[in-house]
PDB file of C-alpha atoms in Angstrom:
ATOM      1  CA  MET A   1      15.263  18.256  -4.221  1.00 84.00           C
ATOM      2  CA  TYR A   2      15.086  14.631  -4.507  1.00 85.00           C
ATOM      3  CA  ASP A   3      12.040  12.903  -3.442  1.00 84.00           C
ATOM      4  CA  VAL A   4      13.617   9.504  -2.666  1.00 84.00           C
ATOM      5  CA  THR A   5      10.370   7.846  -1.209  1.00 83.00           C
ATOM      6  CA  ASN A   6       7.954   8.438  -4.393  1.00 77.00           C
ATOM      7  CA  HIS A   7      10.961   8.077  -7.007  1.00 78.00           C
ATOM      8  CA  TRP A   8      11.920   4.356  -5.677  1.00 79.00           C
ATOM      9  CA  GLY A   9       8.127   3.511  -5.151  1.00 73.00           C
ATOM     10  CA  ARG A  10       4.941   4.228  -7.050  1.00 71.00           C
ATOM     11  CA  TYR A  11       4.059   7.842  -6.598  1.00 71.00           C
ATOM     12  CA  ASP A  12       0.980   7.974  -3.725  1.00 75.00           C
ATOM     13  CA  SER A  13      -0.131  11.338  -2.674  1.00 73.00           C
ATOM     14  CA  LYS A  14      -1.554   9.917   0.442  1.00 79.00           C
ATOM     15  CA  ARG A  15       2.091   8.500   1.422  1.00 84.00           C
ATOM     16  CA  ILE A  16       2.162   8.784   5.199  1.00 87.00           C
ATOM     17  CA  PHE A  17       6.266   9.577   5.143  1.00 89.00           C
ATOM     18  CA  ARG A  18       8.477  11.240   2.651  1.00 87.00           C
ATOM     19  CA  PHE A  19      12.279  11.455   2.781  1.00 89.00           C
ATOM     20  CA  ILE A  20      13.698  14.306   0.666  1.00 90.00           C
ATOM     21  CA  PRO A  21      17.458  15.177   0.811  1.00 93.00           C
ATOM     22  CA  TRP A  22      18.262  18.458  -1.212  1.00 90.00           C
ATOM     23  CA  ILE A  23      21.287  20.544  -2.266  1.00 93.00           C
ATOM     24  CA  GLY A  24      21.629  24.112  -3.712  1.00 91.00           C
ATOM     25  CA  LEU A  25      23.535  27.244  -4.113  1.00 90.00           C
ATOM     26  CA  GLY A  26      22.574  30.381  -2.214  1.00 86.00           C
ATOM     27  CA  TYR A  27      23.684  34.002  -0.898  1.00 83.00           C
ATOM     28  CA  ALA A  28      23.883  35.037   2.618  1.00 80.00           C
ATOM     29  CA  GLN A  29      24.246  38.499   3.876  1.00 78.00           C
ATOM     30  CA  HIS A  30      24.819  39.808   7.329  1.00 73.00           C
ATOM     31  CA  PHE A  31      23.282  43.604   7.715  1.00 77.00           C
ATOM     32  CA  GLU A  32      25.610  46.471   8.966  1.00 76.00           C
ATOM     33  CA  THR A  33      25.176  47.383  12.727  1.00 73.00           C
ATOM     34  CA  GLN A  34      26.312  50.410  14.451  1.00 68.00           C
ATOM     35  CA  ASP A  35      29.704  49.028  15.038  1.00 73.00           C
ATOM     36  CA  ILE A  36      30.157  46.098  12.724  1.00 70.00           C
ATOM     37  CA  PRO A  37      30.202  46.485   8.944  1.00 76.00           C
ATOM     38  CA  ARG A  38      28.070  44.575   6.458  1.00 78.00           C
ATOM     39  CA  SER A  39      29.312  41.122   5.333  1.00 77.00           C
ATOM     40  CA  GLU A  40      28.036  38.739   2.338  1.00 81.00           C
ATOM     41  CA  SER A  41      29.068  35.542   0.958  1.00 81.00           C
ATOM     42  CA  PRO A  42      27.977  32.767  -1.363  1.00 87.00           C
ATOM     43  CA  SER A  43      26.715  29.692   0.163  1.00 85.00           C
ATOM     44  CA  LEU A  44      26.591  26.005  -0.343  1.00 89.00           C
ATOM     45  CA  ASN A  45      23.496  24.534   1.288  1.00 90.00           C
ATOM     46  CA  ALA A  46      22.220  20.794   1.736  1.00 93.00           C
ATOM     47  CA  GLY A  47      19.899  19.387   4.020  1.00 92.00           C
ATOM     48  CA  ILE A  48      17.324  16.494   4.765  1.00 93.00           C
ATOM     49  CA  LEU A  49      13.412  17.082   4.757  1.00 90.00           C
ATOM     50  CA  THR A  50      11.185  14.595   6.113  1.00 92.00           C
ATOM     51  CA  ALA A  51       7.635  15.062   5.687  1.00 90.00           C
ATOM     52  CA  PHE A  52       4.541  13.075   7.693  1.00 92.00           C
ATOM     53  CA  ARG A  53       1.272  13.386   6.523  1.00 90.00           C
ATOM     54  CA  LEU A  54      -1.165  14.486   9.178  1.00 90.00           C
ATOM     55  CA  GLY A  55      -4.376  14.673   6.946  1.00 87.00           C
ATOM     56  CA  GLU A  56      -5.234  15.570   3.366  1.00 85.00           C
ATOM     57  CA  ARG A  57      -4.007  19.022   3.627  1.00 88.00           C
ATOM     58  CA  VAL A  58      -1.631  19.139   6.275  1.00 91.00           C
ATOM     59  CA  ASP A  59       2.077  17.733   6.769  1.00 91.00           C
ATOM     60  CA  PHE A  60       4.270  17.803   9.482  1.00 93.00           C
ATOM     61  CA  ASN A  61       7.837  18.608   8.387  1.00 92.00           C
ATOM     62  CA  ILE A  62      11.261  18.151  10.264  1.00 94.00           C
ATOM     63  CA  GLU A  63      14.219  19.404   8.492  1.00 93.00           C
ATOM     64  CA  VAL A  64      18.021  19.570   9.167  1.00 93.00           C
ATOM     65  CA  GLN A  65      20.441  21.698   6.936  1.00 92.00           C
ATOM     66  CA  GLY A  66      23.884  22.992   6.670  1.00 89.00           C
ATOM     67  CA  SER A  67      25.436  26.006   5.050  1.00 86.00           C
ATOM     68  CA  LEU A  68      28.900  26.584   4.241  1.00 84.00           C
ATOM     69  CA  LEU A  69      30.224  30.208   3.586  1.00 81.00           C
ATOM     70  CA  ASN A  70      33.327  32.207   3.529  1.00 79.00           C
ATOM     71  CA  GLU A  71      35.303  32.504   6.557  1.00 72.00           C
ATOM     72  CA  GLN A  72      35.066  36.164   7.079  1.00 71.00           C
ATOM     73  CA  PHE A  73      31.155  35.944   6.936  1.00 71.00           C
ATOM     74  CA  ASN A  74      30.985  36.143  10.697  1.00 67.00           C
ATOM     75  CA  ARG A  75      33.590  38.917  10.989  1.00 62.00           C
ATOM     76  CA  VAL A  76      35.978  37.054  12.967  1.00 65.00           C
ATOM     77  CA  GLN A  77      39.169  35.765  11.244  1.00 66.00           C
ATOM     78  CA  MET A  78      40.177  32.398  12.459  1.00 64.00           C
ATOM     79  CA  GLY A  79      42.309  31.180   9.665  1.00 63.00           C
ATOM     80  CA  LYS A  80      39.912  28.620   8.284  1.00 69.00           C
ATOM     81  CA  LEU A  81      38.643  28.151   4.751  1.00 68.00           C
ATOM     82  CA  SER A  82      34.902  28.394   5.533  1.00 76.00           C
ATOM     83  CA  ASP A  83      32.372  29.022   8.468  1.00 78.00           C
ATOM     84  CA  GLY A  84      29.504  26.686   8.825  1.00 81.00           C
ATOM     85  CA  ILE A  85      25.751  26.812   9.896  1.00 83.00           C
ATOM     86  CA  VAL A  86      23.707  23.834  11.118  1.00 90.00           C
ATOM     87  CA  GLN A  87      19.912  24.450  11.534  1.00 89.00           C
ATOM     88  CA  LEU A  88      17.044  21.946  12.744  1.00 92.00           C
ATOM     89  CA  THR A  89      13.493  23.550  12.137  1.00 92.00           C
ATOM     90  CA  ALA A  90      10.123  21.807  12.433  1.00 93.00           C
ATOM     91  CA  GLY A  91       6.787  23.048  10.900  1.00 92.00           C
ATOM     92  CA  LEU A  92       3.601  22.417   9.029  1.00 92.00           C
ATOM     93  CA  THR A  93       2.904  22.528   5.378  1.00 88.00           C
ATOM     94  CA  PHE A  94      -0.665  23.623   4.373  1.00 88.00           C
ATOM     95  CA  LYS A  95      -2.011  22.595   0.859  1.00 85.00           C
ATOM     96  CA  LEU A  96      -4.391  25.074  -0.959  1.00 86.00           C
ATOM     97  CA  GLY A  97      -6.566  24.347  -3.773  1.00 80.00           C
ATOM     98  CA  LYS A  98      -7.056  20.948  -5.268  1.00 74.00           C
ATOM     99  CA  THR A  99      -5.095  18.060  -3.472  1.00 69.00           C
ATOM    100  CA  ASP A 100      -5.655  15.564  -5.954  1.00 67.00           C
ATOM    101  CA  PHE A 101      -4.404  14.827  -9.461  1.00 61.00           C
ATOM    102  CA  GLU A 102      -5.147  13.203 -12.725  1.00 60.00           C
ATOM    103  CA  VAL A 103      -2.878  10.326 -13.568  1.00 57.00           C
ATOM    104  CA  ILE A 104      -2.094  10.323 -17.319  1.00 59.00           C
ATOM    105  CA  GLU A 105      -1.475   6.979 -18.847  1.00 59.00           C
ATOM    106  CA  PRO A 106       0.252   6.258 -22.060  1.00 58.00           C
ATOM    107  CA  MET A 107      -1.749   4.706 -24.809  1.00 60.00           C
ATOM    108  CA  ASP A 108      -1.456   1.035 -25.600  1.00 65.00           C
ATOM    109  CA  TYR A 109       1.886   1.129 -27.653  1.00 65.00           C
ATOM    110  CA  ALA A 110       1.311  -2.404 -28.852  1.00 69.00           C
ATOM    111  CA  LEU A 111      -1.915  -1.658 -30.380  1.00 71.00           C
ATOM    112  CA  LEU A 112      -0.434   1.732 -32.155  1.00 71.00           C
ATOM    113  CA  ASN A 113       2.508  -0.521 -33.241  1.00 72.00           C
ATOM    114  CA  ASP A 114      -0.051  -2.819 -34.652  1.00 75.00           C
ATOM    115  CA  LEU A 115      -2.083   0.026 -36.562  1.00 76.00           C
ATOM    116  CA  ASN A 116       1.244   1.449 -37.758  1.00 76.00           C
ATOM    117  CA  ASN A 117       2.079  -1.972 -39.305  1.00 78.00           C
ATOM    118  CA  GLN A 118      -1.281  -2.279 -41.026  1.00 82.00           C
ATOM    119  CA  ILE A 119      -0.781   1.137 -42.406  1.00 86.00           C
ATOM    120  CA  ASN A 120       2.762   0.325 -43.631  1.00 81.00           C
ATOM    121  CA  GLN A 121       1.142  -2.955 -45.038  1.00 82.00           C
ATOM    122  CA  LEU A 122      -1.419  -0.625 -47.002  1.00 85.00           C
ATOM    123  CA  ARG A 123       1.036   1.681 -48.403  1.00 82.00           C
ATOM    124  CA  ALA A 124       3.081  -1.217 -49.637  1.00 82.00           C
ATOM    125  CA  GLN A 125       0.173  -2.620 -51.489  1.00 82.00           C
ATOM    126  CA  ASN A 126      -0.760   0.622 -52.753  1.00 83.00           C
ATOM    127  CA  ALA A 127       2.840   0.983 -54.187  1.00 79.00           C
ATOM    128  CA  GLU A 128       2.456  -2.302 -55.976  1.00 79.00           C
ATOM    129  CA  LEU A 129      -0.670  -1.500 -57.560  1.00 78.00           C
ATOM    130  CA  SER A 130       0.710   1.906 -58.845  1.00 76.00           C
ATOM    131  CA  LYS A 131       2.811  -0.105 -60.905  1.00 73.00           C
ATOM    132  CA  ARG A 132      -0.133  -1.756 -62.977  1.00 70.00           C
ATOM    133  CA  PRO A 133      -1.209  -0.331 -66.380  1.00 67.00           C
ATOM    134  CA  VAL A 134      -4.031   2.218 -66.116  1.00 65.00           C
ATOM    135  CA  SER A 135      -6.027   0.045 -68.367  1.00 63.00           C
ATOM    136  CA  CYS A 136      -6.275  -3.288 -69.449  1.00 61.00           C
ATOM    137  CA  PRO A 137      -8.425  -3.856 -72.467  1.00 60.00           C
ATOM    138  CA  ASP A 138      -8.053  -7.744 -72.857  1.00 65.00           C
ATOM    139  CA  CYS A 139      -8.795  -8.408 -68.953  1.00 63.00           C
ATOM    140  CA  PRO A 140     -12.437  -8.833 -67.731  1.00 66.00           C
ATOM    141  CA  GLU A 141     -14.261  -6.248 -65.940  1.00 67.00           C
ATOM    142  CA  PRO A 142     -13.795  -6.890 -62.305  1.00 62.00           C
ATOM    143  CA  ALA A 143     -16.735  -8.257 -60.041  1.00 61.00           C
ATOM    144  CA  PRO A 144     -18.310  -5.346 -57.910  1.00 59.00           C
ATOM    145  CA  VAL A 145     -16.923  -5.337 -54.180  1.00 50.00           C
ATOM    146  CA  VAL A 146     -19.703  -6.220 -51.870  1.00 51.00           C
ATOM    147  CA  VAL A 147     -19.351  -4.938 -48.299  1.00 47.00           C
ATOM    148  CA  ASP A 148     -20.405  -7.407 -45.681  1.00 51.00           C
ATOM    149  CA  LYS A 149     -22.347  -5.226 -43.223  1.00 48.00           C
ATOM    150  CA  THR A 150     -22.055  -7.939 -40.407  1.00 47.00           C
ATOM    151  CA  GLN A 151     -18.248  -7.532 -40.585  1.00 59.00           C
ATOM    152  CA  LEU A 152     -18.137  -3.778 -39.901  1.00 72.00           C
ATOM    153  CA  GLU A 153     -16.594  -3.266 -36.516  1.00 84.00           C
ATOM    154  CA  HIS A 154     -13.821  -0.754 -35.252  1.00 90.00           C
ATOM    155  CA  VAL A 155     -12.672   0.580 -31.810  1.00 92.00           C
ATOM    156  CA  VAL A 156     -11.713   4.005 -30.631  1.00 94.00           C
ATOM    157  CA  MET A 157      -9.396   3.924 -27.667  1.00 93.00           C
ATOM    158  CA  PHE A 158      -9.311   6.436 -24.843  1.00 94.00           C
ATOM    159  CA  ARG A 159      -6.954   7.888 -22.378  1.00 92.00           C
ATOM    160  CA  LEU A 160      -7.747   7.513 -18.529  1.00 91.00           C
ATOM    161  CA  ASN A 161     -10.560   9.863 -17.699  1.00 90.00           C
ATOM    162  CA  SER A 162     -10.965  11.335 -21.260  1.00 92.00           C
ATOM    163  CA  TYR A 163     -13.445  11.509 -23.854  1.00 93.00           C
ATOM    164  CA  LYS A 164     -11.215  13.277 -26.309  1.00 93.00           C
ATOM    165  CA  ILE A 165     -10.420  11.537 -29.537  1.00 92.00           C
ATOM    166  CA  GLU A 166      -6.822  10.950 -29.963  1.00 91.00           C
ATOM    167  CA  LYS A 167      -5.137  11.632 -33.492  1.00 89.00           C
ATOM    168  CA  THR A 168      -3.900   7.968 -33.460  1.00 89.00           C
ATOM    169  CA  GLN A 169      -7.505   6.963 -33.314  1.00 90.00           C
ATOM    170  CA  GLU A 170      -8.765   8.942 -36.450  1.00 91.00           C
ATOM    171  CA  ILE A 171      -7.764   6.308 -38.831  1.00 91.00           C
ATOM    172  CA  ASN A 172     -10.434   3.664 -37.104  1.00 91.00           C
ATOM    173  CA  ILE A 173     -13.062   6.810 -37.316  1.00 92.00           C
ATOM    174  CA  HIS A 174     -12.111   7.327 -41.019  1.00 92.00           C
ATOM    175  CA  ASN A 175     -12.418   3.319 -42.058  1.00 90.00           C
ATOM    176  CA  THR A 176     -15.662   2.999 -40.229  1.00 91.00           C
ATOM    177  CA  ALA A 177     -17.103   6.154 -42.116  1.00 92.00           C
ATOM    178  CA  GLN A 178     -15.978   4.771 -45.339  1.00 91.00           C
ATOM    179  CA  ALA A 179     -17.473   1.200 -44.672  1.00 89.00           C
ATOM    180  CA  VAL A 180     -20.742   2.892 -43.851  1.00 90.00           C
ATOM    181  CA  LYS A 181     -20.736   4.901 -46.948  1.00 90.00           C
ATOM    182  CA  ASP A 182     -19.897   1.949 -49.371  1.00 88.00           C
ATOM    183  CA  SER A 183     -22.522  -0.280 -47.627  1.00 86.00           C
ATOM    184  CA  GLY A 184     -25.312   1.987 -46.536  1.00 86.00           C
ATOM    185  CA  ALA A 185     -25.292   0.108 -42.999  1.00 87.00           C
ATOM    186  CA  ARG A 186     -26.893   1.712 -40.157  1.00 91.00           C
ATOM    187  CA  LEU A 187     -24.264   2.082 -37.600  1.00 92.00           C
ATOM    188  CA  LYS A 188     -24.328   1.489 -33.659  1.00 94.00           C
ATOM    189  CA  VAL A 189     -21.770   3.496 -31.639  1.00 95.00           C
ATOM    190  CA  VAL A 190     -21.614   2.253 -28.039  1.00 95.00           C
ATOM    191  CA  GLY A 191     -19.346   3.867 -25.374  1.00 96.00           C
ATOM    192  CA  TYR A 192     -17.529   1.915 -22.356  1.00 96.00           C
ATOM    193  CA  ALA A 193     -15.374   2.840 -19.261  1.00 95.00           C
ATOM    194  CA  ASP A 194     -12.953   0.486 -17.596  1.00 95.00           C
ATOM    195  CA  ARG A 195     -14.026  -0.970 -14.316  1.00 92.00           C
ATOM    196  CA  ASN A 196     -11.037  -0.138 -12.096  1.00 91.00           C
ATOM    197  CA  THR A 197     -11.388   3.640 -12.065  1.00 89.00           C
ATOM    198  CA  GLY A 198     -14.127   5.681 -10.995  1.00 89.00           C
ATOM    199  CA  THR A 199     -17.705   5.112  -9.665  1.00 93.00           C
ATOM    200  CA  ALA A 200     -20.326   3.125 -11.803  1.00 93.00           C
ATOM    201  CA  ALA A 201     -22.274   6.466 -11.996  1.00 94.00           C
ATOM    202  CA  TYR A 202     -19.156   8.493 -13.087  1.00 94.00           C
ATOM    203  CA  ASN A 203     -18.243   6.131 -15.447  1.00 94.00           C
ATOM    204  CA  MET A 204     -21.722   5.732 -17.245  1.00 95.00           C
ATOM    205  CA  GLN A 205     -21.445   9.420 -17.900  1.00 95.00           C
ATOM    206  CA  LEU A 206     -17.947   9.167 -19.077  1.00 95.00           C
ATOM    207  CA  SER A 207     -19.008   6.444 -21.391  1.00 95.00           C
ATOM    208  CA  GLU A 208     -21.776   8.665 -22.768  1.00 96.00           C
ATOM    209  CA  LYS A 209     -19.506  11.437 -23.607  1.00 96.00           C
ATOM    210  CA  ARG A 210     -16.860   8.860 -25.459  1.00 96.00           C
ATOM    211  CA  ALA A 211     -19.935   7.525 -27.466  1.00 95.00           C
ATOM    212  CA  ARG A 212     -21.349  11.205 -28.363  1.00 96.00           C
ATOM    213  CA  ALA A 213     -17.742  12.345 -29.217  1.00 95.00           C
ATOM    214  CA  VAL A 214     -17.365   9.590 -31.846  1.00 95.00           C
ATOM    215  CA  ALA A 215     -20.880   9.985 -33.320  1.00 95.00           C
ATOM    216  CA  LYS A 216     -20.278  13.653 -33.656  1.00 95.00           C
ATOM    217  CA  GLU A 217     -17.038  13.249 -35.543  1.00 94.00           C
ATOM    218  CA  LEU A 218     -18.592  10.742 -37.830  1.00 94.00           C
ATOM    219  CA  THR A 219     -21.356  13.241 -38.515  1.00 95.00           C
ATOM    220  CA  ASP A 220     -19.349  16.521 -38.512  1.00 94.00           C
ATOM    221  CA  LYS A 221     -16.177  15.333 -40.420  1.00 93.00           C
ATOM    222  CA  TYR A 222     -17.477  12.594 -42.359  1.00 93.00           C
ATOM    223  CA  GLY A 223     -20.962  13.451 -43.180  1.00 93.00           C
ATOM    224  CA  ILE A 224     -22.551  10.386 -41.881  1.00 93.00           C
ATOM    225  CA  PRO A 225     -26.179  11.238 -41.142  1.00 93.00           C
ATOM    226  CA  SER A 226     -27.086  11.253 -37.347  1.00 92.00           C
ATOM    227  CA  SER A 227     -30.161   9.498 -38.290  1.00 92.00           C
ATOM    228  CA  GLN A 228     -28.030   6.556 -39.619  1.00 93.00           C
ATOM    229  CA  ILE A 229     -26.260   6.360 -36.056  1.00 93.00           C
ATOM    230  CA  THR A 230     -27.583   4.715 -32.897  1.00 94.00           C
ATOM    231  CA  ILE A 231     -25.598   5.694 -29.803  1.00 95.00           C
ATOM    232  CA  GLU A 232     -25.356   3.525 -26.661  1.00 95.00           C
ATOM    233  CA  TRP A 233     -23.417   3.742 -23.449  1.00 95.00           C
ATOM    234  CA  ARG A 234     -22.667   0.854 -20.965  1.00 94.00           C
ATOM    235  CA  GLY A 235     -20.527   2.627 -18.242  1.00 95.00           C
ATOM    236  CA  SER A 236     -18.067   0.121 -16.550  1.00 93.00           C
ATOM    237  CA  GLU A 237     -20.802  -2.547 -15.900  1.00 91.00           C
ATOM    238  CA  GLU A 238     -20.028  -4.293 -19.267  1.00 93.00           C
ATOM    239  CA  GLN A 239     -16.648  -5.027 -20.076  1.00 94.00           C
ATOM    240  CA  PRO A 240     -15.990  -6.028 -23.637  1.00 91.00           C
ATOM    241  CA  PHE A 241     -12.446  -6.856 -23.139  1.00 91.00           C
ATOM    242  CA  SER A 242     -10.515  -8.884 -20.523  1.00 91.00           C
ATOM    243  CA  VAL A 243      -7.753  -6.346 -20.102  1.00 91.00           C
ATOM    244  CA  ASN A 244      -8.939  -3.481 -17.912  1.00 92.00           C
ATOM    245  CA  ASP A 245      -7.161  -0.534 -19.864  1.00 91.00           C
ATOM    246  CA  TRP A 246      -8.754  -1.689 -22.994  1.00 91.00           C
ATOM    247  CA  ASN A 247     -12.327  -0.975 -21.775  1.00 93.00           C
ATOM    248  CA  ARG A 248     -11.727   2.754 -22.059  1.00 94.00           C
ATOM    249  CA  VAL A 249     -13.025   2.249 -25.646  1.00 95.00           C
ATOM    250  CA  VAL A 250     -16.092   3.147 -28.191  1.00 95.00           C
ATOM    251  CA  ILE A 251     -16.949   0.183 -30.322  1.00 94.00           C
ATOM    252  CA  MET A 252     -18.472   0.776 -33.569  1.00 93.00           C
ATOM    253  CA  ARG A 253     -20.219  -1.855 -35.398  1.00 90.00           C
ATOM    254  CA  ALA A 254     -22.930  -2.468 -38.072  1.00 86.00           C
ATOM    255  CA  ASP A 255     -26.388  -2.142 -36.454  1.00 80.00           C
ATOM    256  CA  ARG A 256     -28.156  -5.394 -37.192  1.00 68.00           C
TER     257      ARG A 256
END
């Protein structure tokens, strides 16, 4: 089956009309009667289904279909290669259970590519550092690295309608945890949701779940004390980024 309408247009579960041609192979059998033996044949079937949406759970369908079978299927030899059958049917389709679906949107590939580039640059720097001598007696002692607490800020991106932390975002949580350990800074974890999806009340709950998921990973996986983390959630009322999809995010920053 080929749903022409939804293939060439954006998928819409509430679309009023759908046009669906189809083709397939089948098997047909004519049962034996008192005077006529049984007959059977493979069949080539094709048709066009049109669906009209009457409501959330009901569609009205009109379908025309044809079948090609062996010539002897109708038990009458007429010297033809095949027999043909054409049908026209009309009916109703009832949808049971859930009628909606969750749209899964891909992650921001530009963001992923940027993160991968940063990782590759760090690997190249490590490779260069590994070539240096282990010790340098004549070199002065390096000055201790001072971490600027005010510059501590990382983000964790989420998929649509999700608070599951993707593997691609783990590096940001790891970097944040390491910075907190090095600096001793207190951390604020703030959850957000995008404005173009869901209600304000639902988005507030979703942003809370996102913030708590990140805080839990910082504590359970990286050992950051929960007393050192402040958790907040802003729903979709506050949008930290101008691009809508970027606001499915948790921002981790130093709690000044």
